[in-house]
Amino acid sequence: MLNDNICAGLYKVFPILEDKLTVAPVTDHEISQLSVQLERELPVIYEAIFFKIDRCLRHQTVPRFWRHFNQSPVSGKSADTNRHFFRFQQAVRELYDEFGQYWLQLKRLEKLRRGVVLPVDVAKRPSDLSEFFRMFRCGLLAQLPVDFNELVYEFYGIAFKVFALTHADSEESGMEVGETAFQCGACGSESVNCQCQSLASAFTSTNRQLAAMGLLDKIAGFTLTTLIQERIDAKIGETKENFSVSHLEALERWLNTVVLQWLTRIYNRGSLTIAPGNVKIEEAIGNFQTKLSFYLYENYANAIIEQFFGIIIDFPMSQAAIDDLKLCLEKIDLKSYLIKTVKGTLESKLLHPGVDTPDILTGYVAAIKTLRHLDPTGVLLQTITEPVKEYLRSRPDTVRCVVTGLTEEGCSDLSEELAKSEHIKAKENINEKLELTDWENWNPDPVNADAVLSKEARLGRPSDIISMVVDIYGSKELFVNEYRNLLAERLLSQLDSNPEKEIRNLELLKLRFGETMLHSCEVMLKDISDSKRINSHILSAESGFPSERPFDISALIVSSQFWPTFKKETMDLPPAIKEVFDQYTKSFEAYKGSRTLHWTPLNGKVTIELELDGKTTEMQVTPAQATIAIHFSEQREWELEKLGQQMNMPPSVLRKRLVFWQSQGLIRETRENLFILNDRQSESNAAELHNAPAPDVCEDEEAESAMESASDQREEELQVFWSYIEAMLTNLDSLPLDRIHQMLKMFASQVDFSQEELKNILQRKVREHKLVYAGGVYQLPKA
């Protein structure tokens, strides 16, 4: 038992033994004297002090601290928000004061037990102060309210706004705007009662106290990270849909000045200058900088990727956004997410029946430009655009749209690329030389190239947009044949136009596809100029062609072996017209010797005059429409079948041709398959015919091409292999597509055709019930 004097001295030095925290001043001599008096009882007193500290923490200090936050903060006016801010500061200050009382008594305990060795099972490890910190944190955090993080978030949110608006540059000063000109945008108070200075001072002192108690990371760490990430997200959100300006540098500057300076003030006791040798704070700020920089790059890159379709459409105006994304991808690996997202975006925006083929091609070309700028190696380009290429292959008008885009009037992406052919050709030659001389600067494909590209794709990767578009089908011949068809249509429909533009397009295409492949087109253009010369000669007095003829004639004389195949349609011309054609042929034979003419009566243009009730109308129509008009001028009433026999035209085709004159009010169908001329009808019919814009009125069937499409011609060429296929399947019962393709290549090595073309032929035979496809193999149907 201790006497009263020793107990009094013990309670004076350690008031915690009486469940009190207020510490009275004592001298080191008093502590030393007490240590001598309590040498034997020291282990018991040591344990008692820690027991009392733990009890006082749990039953007094901690409940008193959390009592400040019994009521959740109510969102409302700025004044109320700032009141909650100062309430948090007051609670931390009171907790810090009590923490100091515990700390002082533990320092006295350290002096009291100096030189005394405590039993191993009694002494605290690693030290008394470390044990106290553990008890303090555990006791405080064990009673953490559910909504405490919201309170902490509010505290640091207000502090960040004040710091950002008072310490940032002019760009940041506009981030938040007050309700009126007389209200501070930072603290929300009236300008005359601005609380920014007091808020900043309270914030600094509160963080200093939390750091001293070892609670800064425990209480504020998660909230700080969440708050800053939200501010980064908001800052990135301000850049959305603004693709023409680079934002990455501004975002990095904002992160390094506003955010990291604010964090430095929090962890460095309110100062922006870290003392030399303070490794702990430098490491903490460095870790924050690394973590937040990666968060910034990742989320900014994701924001660009989510808007990638708009960036593609706006390119090259959006090149700044692509440059930013390229920098982000160098720091973090988001290529898998980029490929998945952009693929899905292109499929949802472009690859469905509601989008016209020219629009899909426009998007495809824009994607090529954008992705080629993002990744010059072509790995991303080939991977992302593969679904677009596959979809375009399934559209029957893709080749026609590509060729039209290359050669159409006006400004288009493909025509612009074609105009660059000379420069690209020269550049390619320079690059070939550089590959031999500048080998030290050569770089391999990315490490993931094998995963996304086949060997063939890497070796033969297209270098420009037109090559990429042609690569959709993998056959230059198909595009050249389609261009030949399109050129033929233009030359036939624009007989009076100058072919200078077509000559220019042809010269540019020669740079792309070679002169050999386009030799036929060159002959076609030559036929135009030769036809004008031959016409002038035949129509002159020296040729023997009758000067008095029922109508003027001008023929386009084509070299049949160089022009595309005309559609296999027939029509007999009226005798008077056929007679003039025969006379023209004789004159041509006399002029050209061994050569003769074979007329295609359905092609060309005819200018006719129609007289109805004394009014004459001049119209430009097709030969079929003119022939119908002539027959009705000779006979007012025709049955469909008899008129078809007279014109040597199937009734189903003839009915479509008759629709044109029905729409003009010239003829009408009185009963099924019986048509009659409206030459004695009311004045309204005559006026209707007289006022009709005849040169532009033509039904869809008449506006169709006179040529077979390139795909039809190609399929017709490949039909010759059907007998080989039948023989194979007769002998071998069933074969897969690749095996049929290999065997055909052996038998017909002189004809180059792809497996995809063969598949189209076989599928057509399946639809015609000439083949059966099951289990991945083709076989002949059982008899």
mmCIF file of C-alpha atoms in Angstrom, residues 403-416 418 486 490 494 497-505:
data_model
loop_
_atom_site.group_PDB
_atom_site.id
_atom_site.type_symbol
_atom_site.label_atom_id
_atom_site.label_comp_id
_atom_site.label_asym_id
_atom_site.label_seq_id
_atom_site.Cartn_x
_atom_site.Cartn_y
_atom_site.Cartn_z
ATOM 1 C CA VAL A 403 -15.843 4.308 -108.226
ATOM 2 C CA THR A 404 -18.424 7.101 -108.266
ATOM 3 C CA GLY A 405 -16.717 8.725 -105.279
ATOM 4 C CA LEU A 406 -13.363 8.563 -107.040
ATOM 5 C CA THR A 407 -14.559 10.222 -110.235
ATOM 6 C CA GLU A 408 -17.605 12.300 -109.315
ATOM 7 C CA GLU A 409 -17.923 16.034 -109.787
ATOM 8 C CA GLY A 410 -17.309 18.251 -106.786
ATOM 9 C CA CYS A 411 -15.250 17.637 -103.680
ATOM 10 C CA SER A 412 -15.224 14.270 -101.947
ATOM 11 C CA ASP A 413 -12.717 12.401 -99.802
ATOM 12 C CA LEU A 414 -12.007 9.792 -102.460
ATOM 13 C CA SER A 415 -11.691 12.276 -105.325
ATOM 14 C CA GLU A 416 -9.296 14.354 -103.212
ATOM 15 C CA LEU A 418 -7.189 10.415 -106.213
ATOM 16 C CA LEU A 486 -19.334 3.776 -115.048
ATOM 17 C CA ARG A 490 -21.249 8.596 -118.584
ATOM 18 C CA GLN A 494 -23.330 12.762 -122.090
ATOM 19 C CA SER A 497 -19.942 16.855 -123.290
ATOM 20 C CA ASN A 498 -16.175 17.313 -123.452
ATOM 21 C CA PRO A 499 -14.300 14.334 -122.039
ATOM 22 C CA GLU A 500 -11.442 16.374 -120.526
ATOM 23 C CA LYS A 501 -12.479 15.557 -116.951
ATOM 24 C CA GLU A 502 -12.751 11.862 -117.752
ATOM 25 C CA ILE A 503 -9.308 11.970 -119.355
ATOM 26 C CA ARG A 504 -7.891 13.573 -116.206
ATOM 27 C CA ASN A 505 -9.525 10.934 -113.994
#
